Amino acid sequence: MFKHNYNVIGVMSGTSLDGVDLAHVNFEINNNKWSYQIFECATISYSNEMISKLKNGIHFSKTELSELNIEYTNLLGNIISEFIAKNNLSNLDAVCSHGHTILHQPENGFTLQIGNLPEIAKITNEKVICNFRVQDVLFGGQGAPLVPIGDKILFSEFDYCLNLGGFSNISFEKNNERIAFDISPVNTVLNFYANTFGLEYDNKGKISESGNINAALFDELNTLDFYQKAYPKSLGFEFVKETVLPILESYSISTEDKMRTFTEHIALQIGKILQQKTGRLLITGGGVYNEFLIERIKNYLPTIDVIIPDEETIQFKEALIFALLGVLKLRNEINVLASVTGATHNHSSGEVF
């Protein structure tokens, strides 16, 4: 007999490398309808040394990756344990952790999220549900995006759910099934250039706003093969490092102009997905704080009602949804949608330690 209440922690580390998001969540299910309440939450920043390792992990040897996986699992386990202790949390049903994506190559049948080793359960002394992506890739899917089932279950009052993190991704209903896919890089590129000014990010998009659009660069970015592909499709940091940054770096223009051009590129690509659409668009993720980017997105969406929610939902929506994915796994219910990932069938994914 399944429970009606679940007391869990959701843990997420995104490609923008701003740290580990943790959210203590209570879920309740009544008459097949889920509701949630977010309690304590936190973002724990990485050390500069760890940021460097996570950025460069795609170039590591198998041995180096294995060592990084162990190191990161220990780090993540300790972060979770400290969060539990600091907030005096008890009677948890599970810790539901995404881990950190280092390699994402679904076309090669491969995806790697570190921090998902069995030792994490010993470190936290809790039941841990993790490694949500691997099974989907084995079933022929992209292993991403995974958040859309949470959009469907928890945010059904919105017509579209857009996340602006390391990458932008969107989910919505089409022909009575959930559709979702990655749109373009966002903070993986903008933060890279903000870092060259000694900043973690472009505060409110002020640097980007000060630049000018380079028409040739803008056109070259918009004609990349990825944007012509049909969904399901997903992006990894490899795309940024091997394709996008080399294009940007090939132009002898100011960093401000590169950032301005890329901001317009992000907005245009989002606009193309939602052209001539109406309804309510929920936007979450760190990119929400880039006011200039939001202004440019709105420019391309004149008939859409753009909604930016409360702070907790902006910052911790992905941690919230991975908490839900873990609960669904506990119940052996579908937590990955084939309509979104391209897998052979819907399934209940994740490992339980």
PDB file of N, CA, C and O in Angstrom, residues 72-82 115 119-120 123-124:
ATOM      1  N   TYR A  72      33.787  13.446  -5.901  1.00  0.00           N
ATOM      2  CA  TYR A  72      32.532  14.197  -5.960  1.00  0.00           C
ATOM      3  C   TYR A  72      31.436  13.523  -5.134  1.00  0.00           C
ATOM      4  O   TYR A  72      30.635  14.200  -4.483  1.00  0.00           O
ATOM      5  N   THR A  73      31.409  12.195  -5.146  1.00  0.00           N
ATOM      6  CA  THR A  73      30.434  11.467  -4.326  1.00  0.00           C
ATOM      7  C   THR A  73      30.637  11.790  -2.851  1.00  0.00           C
ATOM      8  O   THR A  73      29.673  12.031  -2.113  1.00  0.00           O
ATOM      9  N   ASN A  74      31.902  11.817  -2.414  1.00  0.00           N
ATOM     10  CA  ASN A  74      32.207  12.166  -1.016  1.00  0.00           C
ATOM     11  C   ASN A  74      31.774  13.602  -0.706  1.00  0.00           C
ATOM     12  O   ASN A  74      31.176  13.869   0.344  1.00  0.00           O
ATOM     13  N   LEU A  75      32.080  14.516  -1.638  1.00  0.00           N
ATOM     14  CA  LEU A  75      31.696  15.916  -1.452  1.00  0.00           C
ATOM     15  C   LEU A  75      30.174  16.049  -1.350  1.00  0.00           C
ATOM     16  O   LEU A  75      29.653  16.685  -0.422  1.00  0.00           O
ATOM     17  N   LEU A  76      29.475  15.427  -2.284  1.00  0.00           N
ATOM     18  CA  LEU A  76      28.018  15.525  -2.319  1.00  0.00           C
ATOM     19  C   LEU A  76      27.397  14.897  -1.067  1.00  0.00           C
ATOM     20  O   LEU A  76      26.485  15.465  -0.455  1.00  0.00           O
ATOM     21  N   GLY A  77      27.926  13.740  -0.681  1.00  0.00           N
ATOM     22  CA  GLY A  77      27.430  13.071   0.522  1.00  0.00           C
ATOM     23  C   GLY A  77      27.580  13.944   1.751  1.00  0.00           C
ATOM     24  O   GLY A  77      26.659  14.040   2.587  1.00  0.00           O
ATOM     25  N   ASN A  78      28.726  14.612   1.863  1.00  0.00           N
ATOM     26  CA  ASN A  78      28.972  15.481   3.016  1.00  0.00           C
ATOM     27  C   ASN A  78      28.090  16.736   2.982  1.00  0.00           C
ATOM     28  O   ASN A  78      27.598  17.196   4.020  1.00  0.00           O
ATOM     29  N   ILE A  79      27.874  17.288   1.784  1.00  0.00           N
ATOM     30  CA  ILE A  79      26.991  18.455   1.653  1.00  0.00           C
ATOM     31  C   ILE A  79      25.574  18.098   2.101  1.00  0.00           C
ATOM     32  O   ILE A  79      24.920  18.845   2.840  1.00  0.00           O
ATOM     33  N   ILE A  80      25.100  16.928   1.660  1.00  0.00           N
ATOM     34  CA  ILE A  80      23.748  16.479   2.031  1.00  0.00           C
ATOM     35  C   ILE A  80      23.662  16.240   3.543  1.00  0.00           C
ATOM     36  O   ILE A  80      22.703  16.664   4.200  1.00  0.00           O
ATOM     37  N   SER A  81      24.687  15.584   4.091  1.00  0.00           N
ATOM     38  CA  SER A  81      24.696  15.296   5.535  1.00  0.00           C
ATOM     39  C   SER A  81      24.661  16.576   6.354  1.00  0.00           C
ATOM     40  O   SER A  81      23.940  16.675   7.359  1.00  0.00           O
ATOM     41  N   GLU A  82      25.440  17.576   5.930  1.00  0.00           N
ATOM     42  CA  GLU A  82      25.471  18.857   6.647  1.00  0.00           C
ATOM     43  C   GLU A  82      24.131  19.573   6.547  1.00  0.00           C
ATOM     44  O   GLU A  82      23.674  20.205   7.504  1.00  0.00           O
ATOM     45  N   GLY A 115      28.832  11.315  -8.790  1.00  0.00           N
ATOM     46  CA  GLY A 115      28.186  11.539  -7.495  1.00  0.00           C
ATOM     47  C   GLY A 115      27.076  10.551  -7.214  1.00  0.00           C
ATOM     48  O   GLY A 115      26.335  10.700  -6.252  1.00  0.00           O
ATOM     49  N   GLU A 119      28.255   4.571  -2.327  1.00  0.00           N
ATOM     50  CA  GLU A 119      28.807   5.097  -1.074  1.00  0.00           C
ATOM     51  C   GLU A 119      28.044   6.308  -0.552  1.00  0.00           C
ATOM     52  O   GLU A 119      28.101   6.628   0.636  1.00  0.00           O
ATOM     53  N   ILE A 120      27.308   7.001  -1.447  1.00  0.00           N
ATOM     54  CA  ILE A 120      26.594   8.202  -1.013  1.00  0.00           C
ATOM     55  C   ILE A 120      25.547   7.864   0.049  1.00  0.00           C
ATOM     56  O   ILE A 120      25.283   8.656   0.960  1.00  0.00           O
ATOM     57  N   ILE A 123      27.452   7.530   3.378  1.00  0.00           N
ATOM     58  CA  ILE A 123      27.885   8.832   3.893  1.00  0.00           C
ATOM     59  C   ILE A 123      26.710   9.574   4.528  1.00  0.00           C
ATOM     60  O   ILE A 123      26.828  10.161   5.608  1.00  0.00           O
ATOM     61  N   THR A 124      25.558   9.543   3.864  1.00  0.00           N
ATOM     62  CA  THR A 124      24.388  10.295   4.350  1.00  0.00           C
ATOM     63  C   THR A 124      23.581   9.514   5.380  1.00  0.00           C
ATOM     64  O   THR A 124      22.784  10.093   6.112  1.00  0.00           O
TER      65      THR A 124
END
